[in-house]
mmCIF file of C-alpha atoms in Angstrom:
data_model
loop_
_atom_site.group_PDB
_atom_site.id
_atom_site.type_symbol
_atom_site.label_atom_id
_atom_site.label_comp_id
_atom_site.label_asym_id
_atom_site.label_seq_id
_atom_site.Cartn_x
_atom_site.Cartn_y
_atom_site.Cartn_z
ATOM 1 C CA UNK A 189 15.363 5.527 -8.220
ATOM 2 C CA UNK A 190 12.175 6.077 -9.116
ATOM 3 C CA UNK A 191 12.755 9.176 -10.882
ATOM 4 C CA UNK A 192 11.758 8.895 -14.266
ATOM 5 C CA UNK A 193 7.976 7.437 -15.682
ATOM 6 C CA UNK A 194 4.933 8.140 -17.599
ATOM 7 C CA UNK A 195 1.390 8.867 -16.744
ATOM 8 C CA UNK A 196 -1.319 6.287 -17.319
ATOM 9 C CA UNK A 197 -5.006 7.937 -18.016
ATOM 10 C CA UNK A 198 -7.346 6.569 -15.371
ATOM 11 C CA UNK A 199 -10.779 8.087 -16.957
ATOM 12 C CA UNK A 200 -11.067 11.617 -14.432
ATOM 13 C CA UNK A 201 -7.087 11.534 -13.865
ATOM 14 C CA UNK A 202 -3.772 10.619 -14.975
ATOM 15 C CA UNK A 203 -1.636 7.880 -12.591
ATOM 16 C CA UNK A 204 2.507 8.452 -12.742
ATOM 17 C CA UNK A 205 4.021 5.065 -13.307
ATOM 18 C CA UNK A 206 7.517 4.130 -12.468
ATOM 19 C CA UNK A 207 9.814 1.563 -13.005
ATOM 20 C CA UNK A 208 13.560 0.473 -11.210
ATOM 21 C CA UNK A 209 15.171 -3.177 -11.264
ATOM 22 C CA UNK A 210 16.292 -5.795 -13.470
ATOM 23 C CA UNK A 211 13.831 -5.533 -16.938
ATOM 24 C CA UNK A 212 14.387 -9.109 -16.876
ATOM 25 C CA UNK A 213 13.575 -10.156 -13.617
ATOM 26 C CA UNK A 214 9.753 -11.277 -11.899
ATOM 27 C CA UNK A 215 7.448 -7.960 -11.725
ATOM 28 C CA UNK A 216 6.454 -6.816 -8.685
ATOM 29 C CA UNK A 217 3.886 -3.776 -8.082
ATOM 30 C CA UNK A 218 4.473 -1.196 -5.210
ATOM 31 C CA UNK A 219 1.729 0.367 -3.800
ATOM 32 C CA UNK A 220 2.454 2.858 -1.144
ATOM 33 C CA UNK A 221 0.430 4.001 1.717
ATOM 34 C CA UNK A 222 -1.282 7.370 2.471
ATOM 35 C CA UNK A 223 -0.370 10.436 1.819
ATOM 36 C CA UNK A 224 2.815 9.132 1.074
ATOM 37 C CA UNK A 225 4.510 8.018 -2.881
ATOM 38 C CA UNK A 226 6.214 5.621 -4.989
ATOM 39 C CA UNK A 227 9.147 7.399 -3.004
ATOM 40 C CA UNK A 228 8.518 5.424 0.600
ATOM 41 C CA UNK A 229 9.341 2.466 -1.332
ATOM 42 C CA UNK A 230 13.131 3.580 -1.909
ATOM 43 C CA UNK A 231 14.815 1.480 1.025
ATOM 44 C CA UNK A 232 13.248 -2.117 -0.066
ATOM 45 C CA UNK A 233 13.553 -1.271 -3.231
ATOM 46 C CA UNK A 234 17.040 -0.782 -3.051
ATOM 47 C CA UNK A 235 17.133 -4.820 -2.115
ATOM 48 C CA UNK A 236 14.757 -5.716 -4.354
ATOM 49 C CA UNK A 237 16.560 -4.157 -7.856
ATOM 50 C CA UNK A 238 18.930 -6.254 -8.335
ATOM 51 C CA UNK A 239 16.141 -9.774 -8.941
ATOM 52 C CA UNK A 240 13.044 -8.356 -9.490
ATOM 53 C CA UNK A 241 11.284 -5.942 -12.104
ATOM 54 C CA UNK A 242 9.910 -2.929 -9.481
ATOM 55 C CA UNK A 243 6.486 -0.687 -10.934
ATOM 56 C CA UNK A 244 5.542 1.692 -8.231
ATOM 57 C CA UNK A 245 2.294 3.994 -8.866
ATOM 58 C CA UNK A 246 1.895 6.913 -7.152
ATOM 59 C CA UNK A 247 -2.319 6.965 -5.907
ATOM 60 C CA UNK A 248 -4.627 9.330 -7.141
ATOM 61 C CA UNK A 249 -3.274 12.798 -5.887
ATOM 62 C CA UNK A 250 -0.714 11.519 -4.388
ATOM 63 C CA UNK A 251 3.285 11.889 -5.717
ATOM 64 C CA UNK A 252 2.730 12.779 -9.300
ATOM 65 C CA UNK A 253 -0.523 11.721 -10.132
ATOM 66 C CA UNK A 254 -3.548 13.804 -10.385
ATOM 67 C CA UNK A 255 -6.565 13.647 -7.850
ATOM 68 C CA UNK A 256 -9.115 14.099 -10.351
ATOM 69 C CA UNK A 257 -12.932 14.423 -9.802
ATOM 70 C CA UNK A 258 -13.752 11.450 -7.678
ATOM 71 C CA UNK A 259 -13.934 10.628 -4.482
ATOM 72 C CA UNK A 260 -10.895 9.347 -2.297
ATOM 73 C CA UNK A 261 -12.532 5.761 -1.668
ATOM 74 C CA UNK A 262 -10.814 2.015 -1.432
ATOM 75 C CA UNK A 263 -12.871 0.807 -4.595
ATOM 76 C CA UNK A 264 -11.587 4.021 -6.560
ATOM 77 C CA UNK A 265 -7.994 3.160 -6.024
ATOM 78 C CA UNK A 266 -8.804 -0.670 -6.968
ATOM 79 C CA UNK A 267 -10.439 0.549 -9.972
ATOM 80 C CA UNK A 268 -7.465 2.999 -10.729
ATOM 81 C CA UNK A 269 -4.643 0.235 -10.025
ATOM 82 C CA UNK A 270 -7.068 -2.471 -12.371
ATOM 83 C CA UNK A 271 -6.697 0.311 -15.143
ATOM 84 C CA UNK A 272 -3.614 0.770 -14.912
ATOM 85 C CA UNK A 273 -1.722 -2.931 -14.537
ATOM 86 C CA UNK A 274 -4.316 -3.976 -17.558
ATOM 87 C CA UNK A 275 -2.639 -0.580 -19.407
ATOM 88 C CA UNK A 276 0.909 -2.210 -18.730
ATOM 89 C CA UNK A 277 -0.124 -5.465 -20.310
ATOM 90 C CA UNK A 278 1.668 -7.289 -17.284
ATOM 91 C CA UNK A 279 1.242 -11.319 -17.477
ATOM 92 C CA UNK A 280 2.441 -12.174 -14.457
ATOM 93 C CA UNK A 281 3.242 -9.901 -11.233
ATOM 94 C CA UNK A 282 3.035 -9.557 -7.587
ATOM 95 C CA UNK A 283 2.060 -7.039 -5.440
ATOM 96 C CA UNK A 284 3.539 -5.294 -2.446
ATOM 97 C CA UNK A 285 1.760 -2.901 -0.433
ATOM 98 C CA UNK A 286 1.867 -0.908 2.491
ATOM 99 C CA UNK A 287 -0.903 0.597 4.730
ATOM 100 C CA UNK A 288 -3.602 1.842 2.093
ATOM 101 C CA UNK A 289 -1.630 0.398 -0.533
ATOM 102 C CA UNK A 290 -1.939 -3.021 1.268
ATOM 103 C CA UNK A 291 -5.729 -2.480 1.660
ATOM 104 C CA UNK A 292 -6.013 -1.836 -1.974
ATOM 105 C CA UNK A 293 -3.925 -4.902 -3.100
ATOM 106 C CA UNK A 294 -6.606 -7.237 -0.677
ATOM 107 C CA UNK A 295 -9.772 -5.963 -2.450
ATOM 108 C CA UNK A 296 -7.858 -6.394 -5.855
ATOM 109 C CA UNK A 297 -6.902 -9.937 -5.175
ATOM 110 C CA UNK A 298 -10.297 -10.861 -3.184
ATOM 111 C CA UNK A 299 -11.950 -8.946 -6.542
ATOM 112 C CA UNK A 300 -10.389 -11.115 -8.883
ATOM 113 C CA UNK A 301 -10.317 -8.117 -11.095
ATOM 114 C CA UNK A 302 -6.744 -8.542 -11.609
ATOM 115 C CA UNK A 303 -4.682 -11.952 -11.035
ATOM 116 C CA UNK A 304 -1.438 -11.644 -8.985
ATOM 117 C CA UNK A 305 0.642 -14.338 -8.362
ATOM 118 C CA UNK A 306 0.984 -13.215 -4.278
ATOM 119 C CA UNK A 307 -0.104 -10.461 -2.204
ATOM 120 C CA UNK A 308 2.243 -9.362 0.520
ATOM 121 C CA UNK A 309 -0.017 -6.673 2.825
ATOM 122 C CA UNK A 310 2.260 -4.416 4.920
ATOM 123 C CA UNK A 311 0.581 -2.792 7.833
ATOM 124 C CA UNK A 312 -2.890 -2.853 6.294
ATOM 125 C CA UNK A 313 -6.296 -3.104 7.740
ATOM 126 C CA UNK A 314 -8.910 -5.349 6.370
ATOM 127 C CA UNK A 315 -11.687 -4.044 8.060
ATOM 128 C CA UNK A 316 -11.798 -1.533 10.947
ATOM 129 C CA UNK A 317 -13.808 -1.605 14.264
ATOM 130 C CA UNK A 318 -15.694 1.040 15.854
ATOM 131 C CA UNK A 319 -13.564 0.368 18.545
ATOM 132 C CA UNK A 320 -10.040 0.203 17.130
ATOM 133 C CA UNK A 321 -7.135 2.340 17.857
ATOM 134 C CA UNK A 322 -7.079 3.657 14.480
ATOM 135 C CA UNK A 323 -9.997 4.863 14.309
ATOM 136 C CA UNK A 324 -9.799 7.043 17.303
ATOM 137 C CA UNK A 325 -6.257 8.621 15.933
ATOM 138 C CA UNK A 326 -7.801 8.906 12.930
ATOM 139 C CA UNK A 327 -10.604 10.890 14.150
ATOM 140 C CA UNK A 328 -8.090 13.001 16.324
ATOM 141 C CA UNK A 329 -5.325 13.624 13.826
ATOM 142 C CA UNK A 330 -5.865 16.986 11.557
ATOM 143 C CA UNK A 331 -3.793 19.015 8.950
ATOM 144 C CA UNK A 332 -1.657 21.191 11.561
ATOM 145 C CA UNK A 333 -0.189 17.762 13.566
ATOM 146 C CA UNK A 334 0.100 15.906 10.082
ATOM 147 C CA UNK A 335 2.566 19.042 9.060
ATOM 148 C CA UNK A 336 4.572 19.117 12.116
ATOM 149 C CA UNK A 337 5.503 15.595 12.262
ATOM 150 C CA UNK A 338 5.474 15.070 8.190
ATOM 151 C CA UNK A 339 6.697 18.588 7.005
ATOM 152 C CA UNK A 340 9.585 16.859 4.352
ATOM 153 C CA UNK A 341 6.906 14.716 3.071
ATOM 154 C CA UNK A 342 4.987 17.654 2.366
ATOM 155 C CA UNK A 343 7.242 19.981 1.036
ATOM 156 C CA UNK A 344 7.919 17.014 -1.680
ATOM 157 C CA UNK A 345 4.552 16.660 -2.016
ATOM 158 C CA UNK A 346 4.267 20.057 -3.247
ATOM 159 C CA UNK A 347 7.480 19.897 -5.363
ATOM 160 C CA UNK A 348 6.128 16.804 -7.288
ATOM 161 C CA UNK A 349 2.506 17.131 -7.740
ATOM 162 C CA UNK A 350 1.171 18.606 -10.665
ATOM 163 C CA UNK A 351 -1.711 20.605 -8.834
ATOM 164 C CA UNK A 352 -0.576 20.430 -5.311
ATOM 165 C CA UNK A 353 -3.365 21.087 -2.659
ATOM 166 C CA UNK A 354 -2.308 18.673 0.342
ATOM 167 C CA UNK A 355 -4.882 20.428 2.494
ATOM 168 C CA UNK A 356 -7.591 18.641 0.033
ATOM 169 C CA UNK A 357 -5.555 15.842 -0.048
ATOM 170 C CA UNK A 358 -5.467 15.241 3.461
ATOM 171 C CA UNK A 359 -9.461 15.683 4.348
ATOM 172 C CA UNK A 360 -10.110 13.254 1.546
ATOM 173 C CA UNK A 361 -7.511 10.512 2.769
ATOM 174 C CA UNK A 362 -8.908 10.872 6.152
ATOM 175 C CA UNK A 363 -12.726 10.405 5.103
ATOM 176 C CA UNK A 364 -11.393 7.593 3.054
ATOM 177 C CA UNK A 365 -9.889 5.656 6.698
ATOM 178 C CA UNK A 366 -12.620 6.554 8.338
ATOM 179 C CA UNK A 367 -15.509 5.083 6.069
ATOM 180 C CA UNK A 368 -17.163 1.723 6.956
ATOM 181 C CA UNK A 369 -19.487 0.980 3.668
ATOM 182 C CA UNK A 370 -18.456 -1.148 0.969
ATOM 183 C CA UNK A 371 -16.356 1.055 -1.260
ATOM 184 C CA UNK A 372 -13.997 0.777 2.039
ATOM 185 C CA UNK A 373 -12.110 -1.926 4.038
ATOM 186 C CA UNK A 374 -12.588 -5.551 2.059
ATOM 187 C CA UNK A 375 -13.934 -6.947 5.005
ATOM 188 C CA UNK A 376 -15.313 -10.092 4.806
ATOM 189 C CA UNK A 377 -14.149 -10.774 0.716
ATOM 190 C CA UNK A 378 -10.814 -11.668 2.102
ATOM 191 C CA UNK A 379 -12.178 -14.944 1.925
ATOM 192 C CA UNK A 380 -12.124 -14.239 -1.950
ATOM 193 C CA UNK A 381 -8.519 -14.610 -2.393
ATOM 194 C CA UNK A 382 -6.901 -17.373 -3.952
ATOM 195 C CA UNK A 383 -3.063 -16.261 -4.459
ATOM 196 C CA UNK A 384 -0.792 -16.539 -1.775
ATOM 197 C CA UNK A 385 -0.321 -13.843 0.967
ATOM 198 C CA UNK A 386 1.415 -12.693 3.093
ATOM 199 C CA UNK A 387 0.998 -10.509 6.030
ATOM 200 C CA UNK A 388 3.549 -8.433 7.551
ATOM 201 C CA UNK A 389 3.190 -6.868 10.668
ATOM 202 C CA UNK A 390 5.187 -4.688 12.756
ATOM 203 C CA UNK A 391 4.958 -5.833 16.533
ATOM 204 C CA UNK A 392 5.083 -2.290 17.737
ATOM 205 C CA UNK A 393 2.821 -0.842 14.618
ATOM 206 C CA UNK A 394 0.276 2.140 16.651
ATOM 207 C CA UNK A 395 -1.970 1.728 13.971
ATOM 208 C CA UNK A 396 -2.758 -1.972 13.177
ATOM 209 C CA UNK A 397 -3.010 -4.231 16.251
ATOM 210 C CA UNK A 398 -1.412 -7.697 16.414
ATOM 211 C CA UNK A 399 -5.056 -9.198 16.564
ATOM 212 C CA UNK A 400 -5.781 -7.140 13.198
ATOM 213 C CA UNK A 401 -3.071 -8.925 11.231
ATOM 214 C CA UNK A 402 -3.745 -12.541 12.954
ATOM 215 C CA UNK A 403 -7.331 -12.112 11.862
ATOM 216 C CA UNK A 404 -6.532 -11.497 8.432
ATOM 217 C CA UNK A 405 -3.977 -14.194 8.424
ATOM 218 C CA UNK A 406 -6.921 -16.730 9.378
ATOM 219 C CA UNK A 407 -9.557 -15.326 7.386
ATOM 220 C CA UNK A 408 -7.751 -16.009 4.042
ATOM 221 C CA UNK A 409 -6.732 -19.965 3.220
ATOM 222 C CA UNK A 410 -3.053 -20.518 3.571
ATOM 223 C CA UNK A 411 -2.145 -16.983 4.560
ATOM 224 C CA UNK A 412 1.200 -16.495 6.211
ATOM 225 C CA UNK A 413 1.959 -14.307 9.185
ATOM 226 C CA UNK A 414 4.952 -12.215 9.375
ATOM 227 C CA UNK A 415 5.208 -10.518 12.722
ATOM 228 C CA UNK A 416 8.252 -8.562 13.635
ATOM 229 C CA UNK A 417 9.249 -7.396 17.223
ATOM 230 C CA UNK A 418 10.469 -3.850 17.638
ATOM 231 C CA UNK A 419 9.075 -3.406 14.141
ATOM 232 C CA UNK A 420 6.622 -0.021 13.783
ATOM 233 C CA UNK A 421 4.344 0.555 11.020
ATOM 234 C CA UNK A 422 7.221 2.033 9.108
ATOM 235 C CA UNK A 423 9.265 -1.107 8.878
ATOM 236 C CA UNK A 424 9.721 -1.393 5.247
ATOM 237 C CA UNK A 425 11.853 2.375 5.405
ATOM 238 C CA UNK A 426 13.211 1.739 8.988
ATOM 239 C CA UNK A 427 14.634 -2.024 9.023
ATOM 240 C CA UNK A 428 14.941 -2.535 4.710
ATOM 241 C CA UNK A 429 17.447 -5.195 4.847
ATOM 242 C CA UNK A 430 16.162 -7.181 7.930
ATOM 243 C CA UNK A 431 12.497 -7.558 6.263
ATOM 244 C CA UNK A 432 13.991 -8.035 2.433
ATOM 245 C CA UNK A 433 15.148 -11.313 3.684
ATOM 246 C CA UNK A 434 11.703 -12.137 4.911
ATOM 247 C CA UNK A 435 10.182 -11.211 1.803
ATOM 248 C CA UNK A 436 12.467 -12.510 -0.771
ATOM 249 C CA UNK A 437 11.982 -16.011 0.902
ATOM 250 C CA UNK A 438 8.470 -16.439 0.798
ATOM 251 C CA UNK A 439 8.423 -14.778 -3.415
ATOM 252 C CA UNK A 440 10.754 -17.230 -3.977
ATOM 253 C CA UNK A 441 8.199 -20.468 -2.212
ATOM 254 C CA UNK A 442 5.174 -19.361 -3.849
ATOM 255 C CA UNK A 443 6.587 -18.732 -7.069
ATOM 256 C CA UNK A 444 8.993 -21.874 -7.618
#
């Protein structure tokens, strides 16, 4: 799954573009979190084939895609993903995304520079504190502890990427969570968006706090909270088939 794509030019770059599930069925976009690819999406995906239409993009520099020239920001990857879903000529879609993937599909809906149908935010921040946990492990975490407890995802980094350099990779992701201007978290223009979300959150995430995702939940107008016990910020690879259910219910509400 997953396997086979194209690339779609970006301006600086070139975006790899992949596509698993029923041709026929509702598209949904899969934007995956940091330092990860199109590959974390695998286990939900695997649920997901059968209905829906799955188009997974692999980030700037990330999976298959180039990293190009500019900087690793929020707004880049919202311009990148506007590009590219405009490229694909796709009338109607939803988006799924996890951690920064999540981030980026809030400023594209609160943007309006691209009209989903719903949003569902996995484990994603929409603005963060001086003060919150992420920050600090964020500020802690560097390129020798990433490769001890991520070596696999490294090593197929490295096998996929056309100019692999994860050490530049990983100092420009980390920049990018740790900024706190507006080419970074959406922040306030949550308020901005219209189409349903929903926000999932694992009860035992380390990254985003249970007060993060009820916030976002009440800044946005008829947001729905999903909030899982025993669930960390992995959820969609760890529990697939218990959070599928979740998901697949509230697509099929706010699209009937």
């Amino acid at each position: 799954m997953f396997d086979s794509g194209k690339l779609v030019s970006v301006g600086d770059t070139n975006l790899f573009v992949s596509e698993a599930g029923n041709p026929r069925g509702r598209s949904i976009v899969l934007l995956h979190g940091g330092l990860q690819s199109r590959l974390a999406f695998i286990p939900i995906a695997k649920h997901l084939a059968e209905d829906y239409r799955l188009i997974a993009i692999d980030t700037r520099g990330h999976g298959r895609s180039g990293i190009g020239t500019a900087a690793l920001t929020y707004r880049q990857l919202q311009d990148d993903f506007a590009v590219v879903l405009t490229a694909l000529g796709l009338q109607k879609f939803g988006i799924i995304g996890h951690s920064d993937g999540g981030i980026v599909a809030l400023r594209l809906a609160a943007s309006h520079a691209v009209q989903p149908e719903f949003v569902i935010a996995v484990g994603a921040h929409w603005m963060l504190p001086e003060d919150d946990t992420a920050r600090q492990i964020y500020q802690t975490i560097n390129l020798e502890k990433w490769r001890e407890m991520f070596g696999n995802q490294i090593a197929i980094y490295n096998a996929e990427n056309p100019e692999p350099d994860f050490g530049k990779l990983f100092n420009a992701a980390t920049h990018m969570w740790l900024s706190c201007d507006e080419d970074a978290y959406p922040g306030a223009s949550v308020k901005n968006i219209q189409c349903p979300l929903l926000v999932v959150h694992g009860d035992d995430d380390m990254l985003v706090s249970r007060q993060q995702a009820f916030e976002l939940t009440e800044q946005v107008s008829g947001a729905r909270l999903l909030n899982l016990p025993f669930a960390k910020h992995t959820l969609l690879e760890d529990m697939p088939k218990c959070v599928f259910l979740f998901l697949q219910n509230f697509m099929k509400y706010v699209t009937a």
